mmCIF file of C-alpha atoms in Angstrom:
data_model
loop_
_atom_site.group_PDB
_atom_site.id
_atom_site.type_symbol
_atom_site.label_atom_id
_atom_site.label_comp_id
_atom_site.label_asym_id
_atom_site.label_seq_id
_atom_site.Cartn_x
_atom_site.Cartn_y
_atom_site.Cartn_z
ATOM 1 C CA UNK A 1 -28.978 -44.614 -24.705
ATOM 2 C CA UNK A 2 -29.625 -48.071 -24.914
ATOM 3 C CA UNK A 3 -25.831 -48.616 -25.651
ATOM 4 C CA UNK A 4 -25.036 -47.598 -22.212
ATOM 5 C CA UNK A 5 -26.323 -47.298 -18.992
ATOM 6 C CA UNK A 6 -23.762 -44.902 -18.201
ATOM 7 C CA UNK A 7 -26.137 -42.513 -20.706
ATOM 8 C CA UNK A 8 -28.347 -40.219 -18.791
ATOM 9 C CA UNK A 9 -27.818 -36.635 -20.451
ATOM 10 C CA UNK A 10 -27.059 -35.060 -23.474
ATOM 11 C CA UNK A 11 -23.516 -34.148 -22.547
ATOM 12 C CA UNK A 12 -22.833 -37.726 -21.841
ATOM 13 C CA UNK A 13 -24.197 -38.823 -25.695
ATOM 14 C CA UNK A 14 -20.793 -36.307 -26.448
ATOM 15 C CA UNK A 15 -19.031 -38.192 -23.898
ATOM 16 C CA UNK A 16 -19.814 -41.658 -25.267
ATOM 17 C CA UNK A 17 -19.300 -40.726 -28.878
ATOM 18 C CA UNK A 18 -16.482 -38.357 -29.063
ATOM 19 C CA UNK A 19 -14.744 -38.484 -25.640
ATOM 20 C CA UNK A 20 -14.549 -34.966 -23.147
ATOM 21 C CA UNK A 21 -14.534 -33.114 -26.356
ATOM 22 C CA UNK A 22 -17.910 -34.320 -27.343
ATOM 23 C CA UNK A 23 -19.227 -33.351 -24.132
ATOM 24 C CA UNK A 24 -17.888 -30.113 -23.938
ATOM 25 C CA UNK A 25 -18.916 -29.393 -27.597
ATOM 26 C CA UNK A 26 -22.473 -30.401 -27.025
ATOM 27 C CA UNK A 27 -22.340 -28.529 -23.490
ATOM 28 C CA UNK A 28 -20.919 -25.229 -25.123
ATOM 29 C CA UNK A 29 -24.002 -25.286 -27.945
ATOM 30 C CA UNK A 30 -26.819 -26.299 -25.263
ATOM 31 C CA UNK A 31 -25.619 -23.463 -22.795
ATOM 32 C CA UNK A 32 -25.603 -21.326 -25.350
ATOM 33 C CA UNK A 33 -29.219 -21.639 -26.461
ATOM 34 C CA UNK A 34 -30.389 -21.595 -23.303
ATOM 35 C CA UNK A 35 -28.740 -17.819 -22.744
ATOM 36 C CA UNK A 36 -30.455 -17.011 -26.094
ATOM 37 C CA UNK A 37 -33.732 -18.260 -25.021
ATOM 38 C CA UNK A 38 -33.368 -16.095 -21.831
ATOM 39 C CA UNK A 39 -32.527 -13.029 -23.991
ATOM 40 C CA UNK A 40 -35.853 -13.749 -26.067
ATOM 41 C CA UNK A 41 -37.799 -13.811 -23.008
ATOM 42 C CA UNK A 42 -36.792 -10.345 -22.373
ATOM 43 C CA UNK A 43 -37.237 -9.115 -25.728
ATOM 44 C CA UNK A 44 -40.632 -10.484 -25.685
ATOM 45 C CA UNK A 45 -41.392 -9.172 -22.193
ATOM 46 C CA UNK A 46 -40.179 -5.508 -23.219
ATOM 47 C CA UNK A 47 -42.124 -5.622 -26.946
ATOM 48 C CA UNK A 48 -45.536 -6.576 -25.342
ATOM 49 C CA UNK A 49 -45.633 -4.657 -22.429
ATOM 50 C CA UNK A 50 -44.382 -1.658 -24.519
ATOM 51 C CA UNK A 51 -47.564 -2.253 -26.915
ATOM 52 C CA UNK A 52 -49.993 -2.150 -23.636
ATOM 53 C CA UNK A 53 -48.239 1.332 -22.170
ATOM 54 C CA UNK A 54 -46.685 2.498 -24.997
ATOM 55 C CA UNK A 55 -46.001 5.736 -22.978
ATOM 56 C CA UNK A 56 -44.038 4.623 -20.532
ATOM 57 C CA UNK A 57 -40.922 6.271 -19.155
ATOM 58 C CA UNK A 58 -38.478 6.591 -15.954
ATOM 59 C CA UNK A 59 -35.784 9.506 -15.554
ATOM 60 C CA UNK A 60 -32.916 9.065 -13.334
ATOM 61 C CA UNK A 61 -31.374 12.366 -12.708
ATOM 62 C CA UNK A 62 -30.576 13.324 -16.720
ATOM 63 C CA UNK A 63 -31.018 9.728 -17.999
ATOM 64 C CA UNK A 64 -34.151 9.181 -19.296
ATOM 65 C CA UNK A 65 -35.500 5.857 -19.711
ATOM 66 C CA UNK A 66 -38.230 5.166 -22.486
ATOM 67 C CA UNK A 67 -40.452 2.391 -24.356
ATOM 68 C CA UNK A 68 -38.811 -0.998 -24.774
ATOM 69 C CA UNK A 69 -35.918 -0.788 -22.171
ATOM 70 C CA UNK A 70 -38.163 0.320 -19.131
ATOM 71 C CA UNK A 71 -39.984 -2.839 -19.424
ATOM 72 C CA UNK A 72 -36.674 -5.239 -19.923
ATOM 73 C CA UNK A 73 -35.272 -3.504 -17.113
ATOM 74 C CA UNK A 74 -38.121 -4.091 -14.658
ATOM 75 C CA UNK A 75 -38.791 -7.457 -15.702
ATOM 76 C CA UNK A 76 -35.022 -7.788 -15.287
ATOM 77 C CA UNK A 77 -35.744 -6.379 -11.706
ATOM 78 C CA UNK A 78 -38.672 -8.790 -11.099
ATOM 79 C CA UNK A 79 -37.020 -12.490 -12.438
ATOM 80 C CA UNK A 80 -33.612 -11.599 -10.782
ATOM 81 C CA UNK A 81 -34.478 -13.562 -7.711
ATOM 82 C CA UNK A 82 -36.385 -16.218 -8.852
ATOM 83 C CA UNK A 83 -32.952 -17.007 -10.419
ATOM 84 C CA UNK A 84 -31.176 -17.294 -6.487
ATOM 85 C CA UNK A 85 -33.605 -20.006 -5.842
ATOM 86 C CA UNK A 86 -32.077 -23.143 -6.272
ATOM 87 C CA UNK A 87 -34.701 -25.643 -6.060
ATOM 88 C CA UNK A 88 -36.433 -26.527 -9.146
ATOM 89 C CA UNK A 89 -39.064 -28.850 -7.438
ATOM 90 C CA UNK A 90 -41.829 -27.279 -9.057
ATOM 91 C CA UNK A 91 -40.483 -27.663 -12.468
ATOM 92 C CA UNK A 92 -43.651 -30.187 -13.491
ATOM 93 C CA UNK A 93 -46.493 -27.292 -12.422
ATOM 94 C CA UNK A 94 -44.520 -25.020 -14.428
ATOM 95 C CA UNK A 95 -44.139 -27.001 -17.386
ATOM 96 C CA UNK A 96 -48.062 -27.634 -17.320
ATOM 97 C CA UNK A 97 -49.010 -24.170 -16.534
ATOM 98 C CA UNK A 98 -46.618 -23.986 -19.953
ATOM 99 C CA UNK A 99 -48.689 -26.280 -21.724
ATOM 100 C CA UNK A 100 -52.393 -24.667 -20.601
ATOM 101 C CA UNK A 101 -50.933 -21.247 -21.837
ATOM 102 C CA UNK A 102 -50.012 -22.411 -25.317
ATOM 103 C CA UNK A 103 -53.601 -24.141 -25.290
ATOM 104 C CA UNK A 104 -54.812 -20.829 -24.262
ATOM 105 C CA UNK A 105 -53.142 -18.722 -26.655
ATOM 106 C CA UNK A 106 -54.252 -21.002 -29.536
ATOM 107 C CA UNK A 107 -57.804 -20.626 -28.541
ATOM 108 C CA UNK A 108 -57.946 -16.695 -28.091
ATOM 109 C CA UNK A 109 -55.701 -16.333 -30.935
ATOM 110 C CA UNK A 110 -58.997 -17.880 -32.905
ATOM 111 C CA UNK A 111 -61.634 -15.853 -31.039
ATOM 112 C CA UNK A 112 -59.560 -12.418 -31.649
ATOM 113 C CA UNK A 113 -59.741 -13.699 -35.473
ATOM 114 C CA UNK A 114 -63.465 -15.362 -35.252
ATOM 115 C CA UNK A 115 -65.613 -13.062 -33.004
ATOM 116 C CA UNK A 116 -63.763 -10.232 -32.070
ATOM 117 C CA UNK A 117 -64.017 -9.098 -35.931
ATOM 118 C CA UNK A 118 -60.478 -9.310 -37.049
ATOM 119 C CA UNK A 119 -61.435 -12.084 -39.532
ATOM 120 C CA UNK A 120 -59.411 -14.639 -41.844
ATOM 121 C CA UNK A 121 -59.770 -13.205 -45.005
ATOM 122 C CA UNK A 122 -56.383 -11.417 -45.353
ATOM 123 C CA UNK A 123 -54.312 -12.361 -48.837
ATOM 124 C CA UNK A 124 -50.480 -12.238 -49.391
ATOM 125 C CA UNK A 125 -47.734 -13.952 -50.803
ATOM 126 C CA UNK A 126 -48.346 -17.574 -50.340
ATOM 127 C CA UNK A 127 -44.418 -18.734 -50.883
ATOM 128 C CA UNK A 128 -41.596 -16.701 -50.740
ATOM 129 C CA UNK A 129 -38.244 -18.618 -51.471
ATOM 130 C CA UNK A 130 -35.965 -15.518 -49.905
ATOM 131 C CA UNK A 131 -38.273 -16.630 -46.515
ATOM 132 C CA UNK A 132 -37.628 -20.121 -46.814
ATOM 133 C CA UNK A 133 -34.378 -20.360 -44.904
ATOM 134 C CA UNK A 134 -35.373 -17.959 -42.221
ATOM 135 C CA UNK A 135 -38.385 -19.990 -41.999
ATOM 136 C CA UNK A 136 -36.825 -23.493 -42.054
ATOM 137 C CA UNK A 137 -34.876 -21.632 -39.144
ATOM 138 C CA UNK A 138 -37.549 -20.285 -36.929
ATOM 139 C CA UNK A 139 -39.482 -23.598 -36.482
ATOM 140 C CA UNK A 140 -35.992 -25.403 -35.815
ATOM 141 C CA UNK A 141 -36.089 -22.969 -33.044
ATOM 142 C CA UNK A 142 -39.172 -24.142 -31.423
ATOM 143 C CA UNK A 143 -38.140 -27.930 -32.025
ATOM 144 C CA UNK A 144 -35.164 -27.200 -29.608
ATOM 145 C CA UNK A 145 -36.410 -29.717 -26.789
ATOM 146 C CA UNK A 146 -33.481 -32.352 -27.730
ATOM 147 C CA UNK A 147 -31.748 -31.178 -25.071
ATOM 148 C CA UNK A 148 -33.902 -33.095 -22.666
ATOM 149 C CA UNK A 149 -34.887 -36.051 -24.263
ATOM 150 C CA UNK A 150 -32.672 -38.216 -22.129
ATOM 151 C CA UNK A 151 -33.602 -36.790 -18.951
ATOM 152 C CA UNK A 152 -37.248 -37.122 -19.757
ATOM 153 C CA UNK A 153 -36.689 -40.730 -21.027
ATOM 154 C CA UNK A 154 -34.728 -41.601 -17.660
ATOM 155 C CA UNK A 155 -37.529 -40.474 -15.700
ATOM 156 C CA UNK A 156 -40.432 -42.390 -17.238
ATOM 157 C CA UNK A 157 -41.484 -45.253 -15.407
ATOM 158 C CA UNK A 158 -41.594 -47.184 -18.318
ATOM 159 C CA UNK A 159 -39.366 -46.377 -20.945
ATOM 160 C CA UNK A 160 -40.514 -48.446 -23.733
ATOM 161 C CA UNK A 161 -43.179 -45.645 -23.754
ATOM 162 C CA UNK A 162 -40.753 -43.219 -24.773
ATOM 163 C CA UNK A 163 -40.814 -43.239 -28.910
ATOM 164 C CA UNK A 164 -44.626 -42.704 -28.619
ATOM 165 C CA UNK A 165 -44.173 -39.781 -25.883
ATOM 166 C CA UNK A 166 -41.830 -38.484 -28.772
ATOM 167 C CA UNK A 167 -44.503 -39.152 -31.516
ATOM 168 C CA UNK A 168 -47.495 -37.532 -29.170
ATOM 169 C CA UNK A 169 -45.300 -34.651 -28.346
ATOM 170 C CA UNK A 170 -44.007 -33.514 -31.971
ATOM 171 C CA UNK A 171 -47.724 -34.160 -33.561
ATOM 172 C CA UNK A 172 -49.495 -31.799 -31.198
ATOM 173 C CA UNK A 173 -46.557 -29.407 -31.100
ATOM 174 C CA UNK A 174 -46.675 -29.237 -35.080
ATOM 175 C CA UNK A 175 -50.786 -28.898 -34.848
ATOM 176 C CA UNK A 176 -49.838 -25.578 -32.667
ATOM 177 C CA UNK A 177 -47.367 -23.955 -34.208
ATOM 178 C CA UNK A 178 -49.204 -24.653 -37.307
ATOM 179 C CA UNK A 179 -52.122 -23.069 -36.630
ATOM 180 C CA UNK A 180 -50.452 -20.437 -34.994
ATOM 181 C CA UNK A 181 -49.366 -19.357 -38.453
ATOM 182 C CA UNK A 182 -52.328 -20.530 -40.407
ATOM 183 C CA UNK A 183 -54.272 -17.800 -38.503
ATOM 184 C CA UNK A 184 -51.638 -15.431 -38.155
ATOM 185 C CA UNK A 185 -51.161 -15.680 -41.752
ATOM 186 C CA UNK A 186 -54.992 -15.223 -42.863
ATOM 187 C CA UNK A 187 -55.868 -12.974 -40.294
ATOM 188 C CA UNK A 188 -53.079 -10.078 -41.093
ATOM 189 C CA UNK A 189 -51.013 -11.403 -44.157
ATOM 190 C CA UNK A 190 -48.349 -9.553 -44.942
ATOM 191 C CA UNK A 191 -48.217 -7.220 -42.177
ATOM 192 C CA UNK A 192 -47.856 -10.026 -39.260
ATOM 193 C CA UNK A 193 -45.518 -9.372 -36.859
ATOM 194 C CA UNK A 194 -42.601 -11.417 -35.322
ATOM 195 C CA UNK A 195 -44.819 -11.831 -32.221
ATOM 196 C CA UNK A 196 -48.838 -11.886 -33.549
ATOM 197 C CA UNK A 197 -49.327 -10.525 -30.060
ATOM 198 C CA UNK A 198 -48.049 -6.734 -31.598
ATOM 199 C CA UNK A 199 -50.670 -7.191 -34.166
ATOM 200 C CA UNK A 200 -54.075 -7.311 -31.806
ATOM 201 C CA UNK A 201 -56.154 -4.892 -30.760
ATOM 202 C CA UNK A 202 -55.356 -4.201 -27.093
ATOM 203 C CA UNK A 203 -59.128 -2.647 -26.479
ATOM 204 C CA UNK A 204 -60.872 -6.784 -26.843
ATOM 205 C CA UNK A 205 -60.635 -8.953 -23.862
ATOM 206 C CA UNK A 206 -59.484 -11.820 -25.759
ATOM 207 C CA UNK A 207 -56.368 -9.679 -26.960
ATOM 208 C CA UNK A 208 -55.564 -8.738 -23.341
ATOM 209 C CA UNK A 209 -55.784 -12.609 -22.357
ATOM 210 C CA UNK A 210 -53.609 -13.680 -24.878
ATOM 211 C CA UNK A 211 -50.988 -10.167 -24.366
ATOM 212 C CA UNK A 212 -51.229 -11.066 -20.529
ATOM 213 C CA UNK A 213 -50.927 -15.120 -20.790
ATOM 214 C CA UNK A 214 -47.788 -14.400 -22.962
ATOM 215 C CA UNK A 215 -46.372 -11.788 -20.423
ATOM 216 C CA UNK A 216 -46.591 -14.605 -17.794
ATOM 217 C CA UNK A 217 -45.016 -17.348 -19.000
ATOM 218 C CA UNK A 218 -40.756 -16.369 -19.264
ATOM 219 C CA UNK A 219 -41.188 -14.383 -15.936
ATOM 220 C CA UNK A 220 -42.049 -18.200 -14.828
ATOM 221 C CA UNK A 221 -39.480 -19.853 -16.919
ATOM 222 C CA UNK A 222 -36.520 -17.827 -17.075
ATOM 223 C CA UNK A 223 -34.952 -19.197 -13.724
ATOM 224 C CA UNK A 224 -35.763 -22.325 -15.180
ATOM 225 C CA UNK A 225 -33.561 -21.363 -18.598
ATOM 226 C CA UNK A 226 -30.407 -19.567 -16.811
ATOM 227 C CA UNK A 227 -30.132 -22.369 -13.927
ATOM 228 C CA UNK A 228 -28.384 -25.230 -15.887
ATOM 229 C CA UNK A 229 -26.159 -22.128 -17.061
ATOM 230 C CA UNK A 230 -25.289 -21.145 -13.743
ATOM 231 C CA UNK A 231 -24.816 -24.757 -12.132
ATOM 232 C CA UNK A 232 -22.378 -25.365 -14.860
ATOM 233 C CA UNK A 233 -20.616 -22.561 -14.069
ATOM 234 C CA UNK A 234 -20.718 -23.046 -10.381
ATOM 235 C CA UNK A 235 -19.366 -27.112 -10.556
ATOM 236 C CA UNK A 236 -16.248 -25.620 -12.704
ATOM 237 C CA UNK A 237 -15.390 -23.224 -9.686
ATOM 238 C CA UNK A 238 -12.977 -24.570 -7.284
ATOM 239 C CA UNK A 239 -14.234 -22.336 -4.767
ATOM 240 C CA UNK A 240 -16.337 -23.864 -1.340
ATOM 241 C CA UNK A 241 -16.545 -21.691 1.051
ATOM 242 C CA UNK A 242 -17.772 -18.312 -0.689
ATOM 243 C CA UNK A 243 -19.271 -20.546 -3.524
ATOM 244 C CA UNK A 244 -22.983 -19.780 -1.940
ATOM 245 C CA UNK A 245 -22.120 -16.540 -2.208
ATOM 246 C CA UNK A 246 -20.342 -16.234 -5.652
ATOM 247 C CA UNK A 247 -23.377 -18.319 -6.961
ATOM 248 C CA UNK A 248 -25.651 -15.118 -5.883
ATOM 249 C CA UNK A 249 -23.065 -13.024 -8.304
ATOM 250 C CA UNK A 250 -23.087 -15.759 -11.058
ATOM 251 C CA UNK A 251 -26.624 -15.539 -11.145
ATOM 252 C CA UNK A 252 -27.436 -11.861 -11.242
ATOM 253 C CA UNK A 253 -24.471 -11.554 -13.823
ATOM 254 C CA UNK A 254 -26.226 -13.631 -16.416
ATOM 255 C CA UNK A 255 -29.351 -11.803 -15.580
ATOM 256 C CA UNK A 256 -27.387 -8.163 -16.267
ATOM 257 C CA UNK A 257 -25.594 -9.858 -19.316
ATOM 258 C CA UNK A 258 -29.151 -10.942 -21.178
ATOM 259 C CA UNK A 259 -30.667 -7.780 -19.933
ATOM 260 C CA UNK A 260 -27.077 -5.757 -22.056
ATOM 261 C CA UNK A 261 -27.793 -8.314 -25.273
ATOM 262 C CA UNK A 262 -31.640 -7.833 -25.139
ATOM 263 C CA UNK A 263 -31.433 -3.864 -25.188
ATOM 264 C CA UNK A 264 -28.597 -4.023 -27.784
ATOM 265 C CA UNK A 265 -30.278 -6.319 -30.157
ATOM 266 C CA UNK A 266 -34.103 -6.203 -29.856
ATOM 267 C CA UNK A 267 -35.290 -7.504 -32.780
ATOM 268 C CA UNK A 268 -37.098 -11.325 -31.518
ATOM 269 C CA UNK A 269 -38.041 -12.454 -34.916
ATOM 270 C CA UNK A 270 -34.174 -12.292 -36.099
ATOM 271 C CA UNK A 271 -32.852 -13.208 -32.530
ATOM 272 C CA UNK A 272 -34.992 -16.529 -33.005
ATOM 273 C CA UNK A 273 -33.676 -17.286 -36.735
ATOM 274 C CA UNK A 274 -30.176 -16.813 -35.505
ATOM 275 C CA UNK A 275 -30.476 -19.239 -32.047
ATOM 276 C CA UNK A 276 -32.808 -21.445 -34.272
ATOM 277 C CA UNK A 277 -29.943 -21.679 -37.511
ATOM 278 C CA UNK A 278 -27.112 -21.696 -35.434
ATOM 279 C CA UNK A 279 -27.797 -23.356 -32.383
ATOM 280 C CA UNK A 280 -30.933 -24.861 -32.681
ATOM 281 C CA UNK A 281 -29.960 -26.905 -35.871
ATOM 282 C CA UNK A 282 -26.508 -27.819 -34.533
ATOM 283 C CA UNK A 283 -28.013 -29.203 -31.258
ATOM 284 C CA UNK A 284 -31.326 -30.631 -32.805
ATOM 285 C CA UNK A 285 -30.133 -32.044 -36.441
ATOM 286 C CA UNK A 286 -26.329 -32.387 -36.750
ATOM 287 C CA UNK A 287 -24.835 -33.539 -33.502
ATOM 288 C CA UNK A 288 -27.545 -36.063 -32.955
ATOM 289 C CA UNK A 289 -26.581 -37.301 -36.549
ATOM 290 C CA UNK A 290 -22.665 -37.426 -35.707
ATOM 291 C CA UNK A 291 -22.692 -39.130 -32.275
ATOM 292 C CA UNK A 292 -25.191 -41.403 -34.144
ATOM 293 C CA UNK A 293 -22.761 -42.372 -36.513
ATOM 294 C CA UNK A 294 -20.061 -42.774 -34.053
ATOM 295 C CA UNK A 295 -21.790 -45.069 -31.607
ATOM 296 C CA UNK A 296 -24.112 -47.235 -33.474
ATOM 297 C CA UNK A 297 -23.140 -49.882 -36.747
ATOM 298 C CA UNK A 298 -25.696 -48.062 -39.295
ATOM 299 C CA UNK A 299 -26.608 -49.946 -42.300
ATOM 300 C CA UNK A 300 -25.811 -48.312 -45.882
ATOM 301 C CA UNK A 301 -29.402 -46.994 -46.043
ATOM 302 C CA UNK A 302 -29.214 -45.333 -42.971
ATOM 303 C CA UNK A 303 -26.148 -43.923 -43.442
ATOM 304 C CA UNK A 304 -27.167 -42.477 -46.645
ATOM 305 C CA UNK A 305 -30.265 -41.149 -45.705
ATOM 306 C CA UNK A 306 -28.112 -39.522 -42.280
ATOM 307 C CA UNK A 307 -25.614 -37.875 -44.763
ATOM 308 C CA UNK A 308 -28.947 -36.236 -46.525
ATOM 309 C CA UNK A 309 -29.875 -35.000 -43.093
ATOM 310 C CA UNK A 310 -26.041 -33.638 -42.123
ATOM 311 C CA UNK A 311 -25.851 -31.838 -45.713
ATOM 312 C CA UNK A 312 -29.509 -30.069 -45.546
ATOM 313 C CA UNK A 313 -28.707 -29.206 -41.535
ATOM 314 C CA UNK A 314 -25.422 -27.672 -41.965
ATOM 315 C CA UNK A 315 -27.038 -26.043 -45.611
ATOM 316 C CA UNK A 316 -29.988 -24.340 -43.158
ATOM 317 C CA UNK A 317 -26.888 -23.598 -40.433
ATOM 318 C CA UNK A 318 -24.426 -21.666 -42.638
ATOM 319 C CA UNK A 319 -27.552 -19.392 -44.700
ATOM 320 C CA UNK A 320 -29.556 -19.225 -42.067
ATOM 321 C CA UNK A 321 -27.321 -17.919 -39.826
ATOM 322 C CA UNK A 322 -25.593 -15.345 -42.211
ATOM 323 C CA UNK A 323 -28.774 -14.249 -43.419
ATOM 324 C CA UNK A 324 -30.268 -13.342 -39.802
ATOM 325 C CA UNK A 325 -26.234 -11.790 -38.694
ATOM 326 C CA UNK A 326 -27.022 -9.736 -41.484
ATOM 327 C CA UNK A 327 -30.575 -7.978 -40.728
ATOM 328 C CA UNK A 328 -29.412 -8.202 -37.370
ATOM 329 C CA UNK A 329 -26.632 -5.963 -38.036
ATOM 330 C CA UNK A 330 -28.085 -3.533 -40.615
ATOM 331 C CA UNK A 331 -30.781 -3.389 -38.176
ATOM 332 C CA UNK A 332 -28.347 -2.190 -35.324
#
C-alpha cells in the first residue's frame, strides 16, 4: 500500500500487481470465503440449537421436518432480513459485541472445565501426523482477516500504528484460539467435538452461556458476511430502475443458496478445513506472497524465504483440501 495511493482494498493489491485479472482473481477467492463462512454460520446455528431441543420437529402436510434442518431453516427465516438492510453503520458495535463474546466464551469455557466438574485431566494422543494438515488448515481458517487489512489500515487515524495493530491483533487471537484447544483438548481428549459447544453439559449455567453466546453471534454477523457478496453482484448489474428491487432477490437467493449447501453438507469441522485449505490459504498465504513479488524489488533473502512460504502454502492447499473433499464426500 505504500506503493500507491491508489491502494485502498484487497482487490486493488490484484489490480496493482497483476492488472483486472489480479483483481478479479483475488475478488473470486474473497467472495467465495465469505459464502463459506455464511454456510458455517448455519451449520453452527442448526448443530447447537439441535443439542438444546434435540426433539424438535415441523410437518408440512406429509413432509416432515426434523433435528438439524428445522433449526437452519428458521434461523434462515430469522437473518433473511437483516440481509435487505443496507446500511452497515453499526458494523464497529458488532465487531465489539464480537470481541466480548469470544472473551466470554474463553472464560465459561474454563469455568464449565474448573467448577462445573468437567475437569482437565482427560489424556489422548498428543500428535497425530494424519491431523496435521487438517489442523494446519483449520487455524488458517480463523487467520482469514487479510481480507480487510487495507480497509482497516485506511481508516486508522494514524497509520504508522498499523504493524503493531497487526502484532496486538494476531498475539491475542493466537492466546484464544490456543486456549480454546488447550482446554478443549484436556477437558474431553479424544472425544472433542468440531464445535466444544456439542461436548457440554446443557443442565450448568455456564454451558447454556457459552451454547447461547455462540447462538448469537452469526445471527448478528451473517448480513455482515453475505453483503460484500451481494454489492458485488449488484455493481455488475446493468440494471437501475428495478435494481432496488432485484437487490431484495439477490439477497434472499444467497440466503436460500447457503441454507441448500448447509443442509447438504453439515459437517462444520470439514466445511472449515476445506474454506480454511482452499480458500483461506490462497487468500491469506499465497496471493499476498505473489502480488508481493510482483510489486516490490525483494532482496535474495526475501525472496528465498517467500518461495519457502509459496511451497509450504500451496503444500497445505492441495492435501488439505483433498483430504477434507474426501471425508466430506464419504460423509455425504
Amino acid at each position: 500500500m505504500s506503493v500507491s495511493p491508489s491502494i485502498n482494498t484487497y482487490p486493488d493489491i490484484g489490480e496493482f500487481a497483476f492488472g483486472n485479472k489480479g483483481r478479479i482473481l483475488i475478488s473470486i477467492f474473497l467472495y467465495l470465503e465469505l459464502y463459506f463462512v455464511a454456510i458455517e454460520f448455519l451449520i453452527l446455528e442448526g448443530d447447537n440449537l439441535q443439542k438444546l431441543f434435540p426433539n424438535a420437529k415441523i410437518h408440512f402436510g406429509c413432509v416432515k421436518i426434523v433435528g438439524r434442518e428445522v433449526f437452519v431453516l428458521l434461523v434462515a427465516i430469522v437473518i433473511l432480513p437483516t440481509t435487505w438492510l443496507k446500511s452497515l453503520g453499526l458494523l464497529a458495535y458488532v465487531s465489539i459485541g464480537g470481541v466480548l463474546a469470544s472473551i466470554v466464551l474463553v472464560f465459561s469455557i474454563f469455568w464449565v472445565g474448573a467448577i462445573d466438574g468437567i475437569g482437565f485431566e482427560e489424556k489422548g494422543v498428543i500428535w497425530r501426523w494424519d491431523g496435521l494438515i487438517s489442523a494446519i488448515s483449520m487455524y488458517t481458517f480463523c487467520y482469514c482477516g487479510h481480507a480487510v487489512f487495507p480497509t482497516i489500515c485506511n481508516s486508522m487515524k494514524d497509520r504508522s500504528q498499523f504493524p503493531k495493530v497487526l502484532f496486538v491483533c494476531f498475539i491475542l487471537s493466537t492466546i484464544t484460539y490456543g486456549s480454546m484447544a488447550t482446554m478443549g483438548y484436556l477437558m474431553y481428549g479424544q472425544n472433542l467435538m468440531s464445535q466444544i459447544t456439542l461436548n457440554l453439559p446443557t443442565g450448568k449455567i455456564s454451558s447454556k452461556i457459552v451454547i447461547y453466546t455462540t447462538l448469537v453471534n452469526p445471527i448478528t454477523k451473517y448480513a455482515l458476511v453475505v453483503s460484500p457478496i451481494a454489492t458485488a453482484i449488484e455493481d455488475k448489474l446493468p440494471l437501475r430502475k428495478s435494481k432496488f428491487i432485484v437487490s431484495y432477490f439477490i439477497r434472499t437467493f444467497l440466503v436460500i443458496s447457503t441454507v441448500i449447501v448447509a443442509l447438504t453438507v453439515p459437517f462444520f469441522g470439514y466445511v472449515m478445513t476445506f474454506t480454511g485449505a482452499l480458500l483461506g490459504v490462497t487468500v491469506s498465504i499465497l496471493l499476498p506472497c505473489l502480488c508481493y513479488l510482483k510489486i516490490k524489488k525483494p532482496s535474495y533473502l526475501e525472496v528465498v524465504f517467500i518461495g519457502m512460504i509459496l511451497v509450504f502454502g500451496s503444500s497445505v492447499a492441495i492435501s488439505g483440501t483433498y483430504t477434507s473433499l474426501k471425508n466430506i464426500i464419504s460423509h455425504v
